[in-house]
Structure formats: structure tokens, C-alpha cells
CSV table of C-alpha atoms in Angstrom, one decimal:
chain,number,residue,atom,x,y,z
A,1,UNK,CA,-18.8,-37.9,-25.8
A,2,UNK,CA,-21.2,-37.9,-28.8
A,3,UNK,CA,-22.3,-34.3,-28.2
A,4,UNK,CA,-18.6,-33.1,-27.9
A,5,UNK,CA,-17.7,-35.1,-31.0
A,6,UNK,CA,-20.4,-33.4,-33.0
A,7,UNK,CA,-19.5,-29.9,-31.6
A,8,UNK,CA,-15.9,-30.3,-32.6
A,9,UNK,CA,-16.6,-31.9,-35.9
A,10,UNK,CA,-15.1,-35.3,-35.0
A,11,UNK,CA,-11.8,-33.8,-33.9
A,12,UNK,CA,-12.5,-34.4,-30.2
A,13,UNK,CA,-11.2,-37.7,-29.1
A,14,UNK,CA,-10.2,-38.9,-25.7
A,15,UNK,CA,-8.6,-42.2,-24.8
A,16,UNK,CA,-10.6,-44.6,-22.6
A,17,UNK,CA,-9.8,-44.4,-18.9
A,18,UNK,CA,-7.2,-46.8,-17.6
A,19,UNK,CA,-8.6,-49.7,-15.6
A,20,UNK,CA,-6.9,-50.9,-12.4
A,21,UNK,CA,-7.1,-54.2,-10.7
A,22,UNK,CA,-6.2,-52.7,-7.3
A,23,UNK,CA,-8.6,-53.3,-4.4
A,24,UNK,CA,-10.2,-50.4,-2.6
A,25,UNK,CA,-8.0,-51.0,0.5
A,26,UNK,CA,-4.8,-51.0,-1.7
A,27,UNK,CA,-5.9,-47.6,-3.2
A,28,UNK,CA,-6.5,-46.2,0.3
A,29,UNK,CA,-3.1,-47.3,1.5
A,30,UNK,CA,-1.6,-45.4,-1.5
A,31,UNK,CA,-3.5,-42.3,-0.5
A,32,UNK,CA,-2.6,-42.4,3.2
A,33,UNK,CA,0.8,-41.2,4.4
A,34,UNK,CA,3.0,-44.1,5.5
A,35,UNK,CA,3.9,-44.0,9.2
A,36,UNK,CA,7.6,-44.2,9.7
A,37,UNK,CA,7.6,-45.1,13.3
A,38,UNK,CA,5.5,-48.1,14.4
A,39,UNK,CA,6.6,-47.7,18.0
A,40,UNK,CA,4.8,-44.3,18.1
A,41,UNK,CA,1.6,-46.1,17.1
A,42,UNK,CA,2.0,-48.6,19.9
A,43,UNK,CA,2.9,-45.8,22.3
A,44,UNK,CA,-0.2,-43.8,21.4
A,45,UNK,CA,-2.4,-46.8,21.9
A,46,UNK,CA,-0.7,-47.5,25.3
A,47,UNK,CA,-1.1,-43.8,26.3
A,48,UNK,CA,-4.8,-43.8,25.3
A,49,UNK,CA,-5.4,-47.0,27.3
A,50,UNK,CA,-3.7,-45.5,30.3
A,51,UNK,CA,-6.0,-42.4,30.1
A,52,UNK,CA,-9.2,-44.6,29.9
A,53,UNK,CA,-8.2,-47.0,32.6
A,54,UNK,CA,-10.7,-45.2,35.0
A,55,UNK,CA,-13.8,-45.6,32.8
A,56,UNK,CA,-15.7,-48.9,32.2
A,57,UNK,CA,-13.8,-51.3,30.0
A,58,UNK,CA,-16.2,-51.3,27.0
A,59,UNK,CA,-16.3,-47.5,26.8
A,60,UNK,CA,-12.5,-47.3,27.2
A,61,UNK,CA,-11.9,-49.8,24.4
A,62,UNK,CA,-14.3,-47.8,22.1
A,63,UNK,CA,-12.4,-44.6,22.7
A,64,UNK,CA,-9.0,-46.2,22.1
A,65,UNK,CA,-10.4,-47.7,18.8
A,66,UNK,CA,-11.6,-44.2,17.8
A,67,UNK,CA,-8.1,-42.7,18.5
A,68,UNK,CA,-6.3,-45.4,16.6
A,69,UNK,CA,-8.7,-45.1,13.7
A,70,UNK,CA,-8.0,-41.4,13.4
A,71,UNK,CA,-4.3,-42.1,13.6
A,72,UNK,CA,-4.5,-44.7,10.8
A,73,UNK,CA,-6.4,-42.2,8.7
A,74,UNK,CA,-3.4,-39.9,8.7
A,75,UNK,CA,-3.8,-37.6,11.8
A,76,UNK,CA,-0.8,-36.9,13.9
A,77,UNK,CA,-0.9,-38.3,17.5
A,78,UNK,CA,-2.2,-35.1,19.2
A,79,UNK,CA,-4.9,-34.6,16.7
A,80,UNK,CA,-5.9,-38.3,16.7
A,81,UNK,CA,-6.2,-38.2,20.5
A,82,UNK,CA,-8.3,-35.0,20.5
A,83,UNK,CA,-10.5,-36.0,17.6
A,84,UNK,CA,-11.0,-39.5,19.0
A,85,UNK,CA,-12.0,-38.3,22.4
A,86,UNK,CA,-13.7,-34.9,21.7
A,87,UNK,CA,-15.7,-35.5,18.5
A,88,UNK,CA,-19.1,-34.5,19.7
A,89,UNK,CA,-21.5,-37.1,18.2
A,90,UNK,CA,-19.4,-40.2,18.9
A,91,UNK,CA,-16.7,-39.1,21.3
A,92,UNK,CA,-16.5,-39.5,25.0
A,93,UNK,CA,-19.7,-39.5,27.1
A,94,UNK,CA,-20.2,-36.9,29.8
A,95,UNK,CA,-20.5,-39.5,32.5
A,96,UNK,CA,-17.1,-41.0,31.6
A,97,UNK,CA,-15.3,-37.8,30.7
A,98,UNK,CA,-11.5,-38.4,30.5
A,99,UNK,CA,-10.2,-35.5,28.4
A,100,UNK,CA,-11.2,-31.9,29.2
A,101,UNK,CA,-11.0,-29.3,26.5
A,102,UNK,CA,-11.9,-25.6,27.2
A,103,UNK,CA,-11.3,-22.5,25.2
A,104,UNK,CA,-9.4,-19.5,26.6
A,105,UNK,CA,-12.7,-18.0,27.8
A,106,UNK,CA,-14.5,-21.3,28.3
A,107,UNK,CA,-15.4,-20.7,32.0
A,108,UNK,CA,-19.0,-21.9,31.5
A,109,UNK,CA,-17.8,-25.2,29.9
A,110,UNK,CA,-15.2,-25.6,32.6
A,111,UNK,CA,-17.8,-25.0,35.3
A,112,UNK,CA,-20.1,-27.6,33.7
A,113,UNK,CA,-17.6,-30.3,32.8
A,114,UNK,CA,-15.1,-30.2,35.7
A,115,UNK,CA,-17.4,-32.0,38.2
A,116,UNK,CA,-18.0,-34.8,35.6
A,117,UNK,CA,-14.3,-35.1,35.1
A,118,UNK,CA,-13.7,-35.3,38.8
A,119,UNK,CA,-16.4,-37.9,39.3
A,120,UNK,CA,-15.1,-40.0,36.3
A,121,UNK,CA,-11.6,-39.9,37.8
A,122,UNK,CA,-12.9,-41.7,40.9
A,123,UNK,CA,-13.0,-38.9,43.4
A,124,UNK,CA,-16.1,-38.8,45.7
A,125,UNK,CA,-15.5,-35.2,46.8
A,126,UNK,CA,-17.6,-32.9,44.5
A,127,UNK,CA,-15.8,-30.0,42.9
A,128,UNK,CA,-17.5,-26.6,42.9
A,129,UNK,CA,-16.0,-24.0,40.7
A,130,UNK,CA,-16.4,-20.3,41.8
A,131,UNK,CA,-15.6,-17.9,39.0
A,132,UNK,CA,-13.3,-15.0,39.8
A,133,UNK,CA,-13.4,-12.1,37.3
A,134,UNK,CA,-9.6,-11.6,37.2
A,135,UNK,CA,-8.7,-15.2,36.6
A,136,UNK,CA,-7.5,-16.4,33.3
A,137,UNK,CA,-8.1,-19.9,32.1
A,138,UNK,CA,-4.5,-21.1,33.0
A,139,UNK,CA,-5.0,-19.7,36.5
A,140,UNK,CA,-8.4,-21.5,36.8
A,141,UNK,CA,-6.7,-24.8,35.7
A,142,UNK,CA,-3.9,-24.2,38.1
A,143,UNK,CA,-6.3,-23.7,41.0
A,144,UNK,CA,-8.1,-26.9,39.9
A,145,UNK,CA,-4.8,-28.7,40.0
A,146,UNK,CA,-4.1,-27.5,43.5
A,147,UNK,CA,-7.5,-28.7,44.6
A,148,UNK,CA,-6.9,-32.1,43.0
A,149,UNK,CA,-3.4,-32.3,44.7
A,150,UNK,CA,-5.2,-32.6,48.1
A,151,UNK,CA,-6.7,-35.9,47.0
A,152,UNK,CA,-3.5,-37.4,45.4
A,153,UNK,CA,-4.4,-36.4,41.9
A,154,UNK,CA,-3.0,-33.9,39.4
A,155,UNK,CA,-4.4,-32.1,36.3
A,156,UNK,CA,-2.0,-32.9,33.5
A,157,UNK,CA,-2.1,-30.4,30.5
A,158,UNK,CA,-1.8,-32.0,27.0
A,159,UNK,CA,-0.8,-30.0,23.9
A,160,UNK,CA,-3.3,-31.5,21.4
A,161,UNK,CA,-4.7,-28.5,19.5
A,162,UNK,CA,-3.4,-25.0,19.3
A,163,UNK,CA,-6.5,-23.1,20.5
A,164,UNK,CA,-7.9,-25.0,23.5
A,165,UNK,CA,-6.6,-26.1,26.8
A,166,UNK,CA,-6.8,-29.9,27.0
A,167,UNK,CA,-6.0,-32.0,30.0
A,168,UNK,CA,-6.6,-35.1,32.1
A,169,UNK,CA,-6.7,-36.0,35.7
A,170,UNK,CA,-4.0,-38.5,36.7
A,171,UNK,CA,-2.9,-40.1,40.0
A,172,UNK,CA,0.1,-38.4,41.5
A,173,UNK,CA,2.1,-41.6,41.7
A,174,UNK,CA,1.5,-42.3,38.0
A,175,UNK,CA,2.3,-38.8,36.9
A,176,UNK,CA,5.9,-39.4,35.6
A,177,UNK,CA,4.8,-42.6,33.9
A,178,UNK,CA,1.9,-40.8,32.0
A,179,UNK,CA,4.2,-37.9,31.0
A,180,UNK,CA,6.7,-40.4,29.6
A,181,UNK,CA,4.0,-42.3,27.7
A,182,UNK,CA,2.7,-39.1,26.2
A,183,UNK,CA,6.2,-38.1,25.1
A,184,UNK,CA,6.8,-41.5,23.4
A,185,UNK,CA,3.4,-41.1,21.7
A,186,UNK,CA,4.5,-37.6,20.4
A,187,UNK,CA,2.2,-35.6,22.7
A,188,UNK,CA,3.6,-32.8,24.9
A,189,UNK,CA,2.4,-33.2,28.5
A,190,UNK,CA,3.1,-31.0,31.5
A,191,UNK,CA,1.7,-29.7,34.8
A,192,UNK,CA,2.1,-26.2,33.3
A,193,UNK,CA,-0.4,-25.0,30.6
A,194,UNK,CA,0.8,-24.6,27.0
């Protein structure tokens, strides 16, 4: 302030900054948007817990905490789920893959991750993907769903991000329950790709 005061000949004055006695957590609460529906938060937590029911308990609890932390930081439910599970450095481990995310031409990623997803869902039968040149990614995922149907499982598409195809493997008898949980959490879920 002394340099500016000398430059402007004593005409530059600025009032001292206002002090606050708010805690850091109170300031962060003011900066975060307020959630209007606490039932959606509980529904998201229940949905995430249903998805991780097939992985070891400690890993599942860690992933659910990550999803809920992202939601508390202001992400909407689909983004919180995708970021919580798919964040590369701290997201889901390959051995306990729950949420598959592939790009529209992510055939190599699908070929690599689909066997891990199948194994993590509890199936003993190995999945071998054979790439066909004319197949689009929705067709590949549809054939994957047909293969899973033989074992009492289905591939459920989730609308989490606009660019990728995300989905999970669920038991056929729990399909309607999982779709309902997703809807209550604010996440679109369907057997058809989005």
C-alpha cells in the first residue's frame, strides 16, 4: 500500500478488509448449492450400495463414500456416481470393476474391461469379445447383454455422462428394483442404450 500511496500522492486509500468469524466449514456450506431433496441423497447412497454389493465390503464402502462426497460437493447424482466410480487414480479397481464406461469407439477398452466386469459380477464363465467391423458400440453392448442373459444377468445402461456408454451387470431378478432405485436417485437406467 505504501508504494501505491506514494504513486498517487496520498490520494489512494482503501478500507481494511472485513474480518469474519465464520468457520471454514460454514464458508464452504455457503459456497455449495443447497440440496432441496434429502430423499434423493439417501436414494443415491442406496443405489450405490446396491451396485457394489458384489465386491468386497471394504472396497464397496470406499466407493460409496467417494460417490457421496462428490454429491456433497455439488455434483448432480449421475456425475457423482460416474466421478466416484470412474476417477482413474482413486476410483474402482480393475479386479472389482462395477461400472463400465466406454466411448463410442472404445472397442479396445470394452475388450479389456468386459472380462473383469463379468468376473467381478460373480460369473465363472469367461467372456471373450470378438470384434466385428460393422458393429457399433450399442450393438456390441446389446450382444453382451444377450450373452449375460444366458446366465441370469443383464447389462443395465446408465445415463451418467453425455459422451460415454456406462453400465453395470445386475441379476435378472433384481433388475426392476435396481431401475427403480436409479430413478429415485435421479439416474436414468434402461436395458436400451442412451
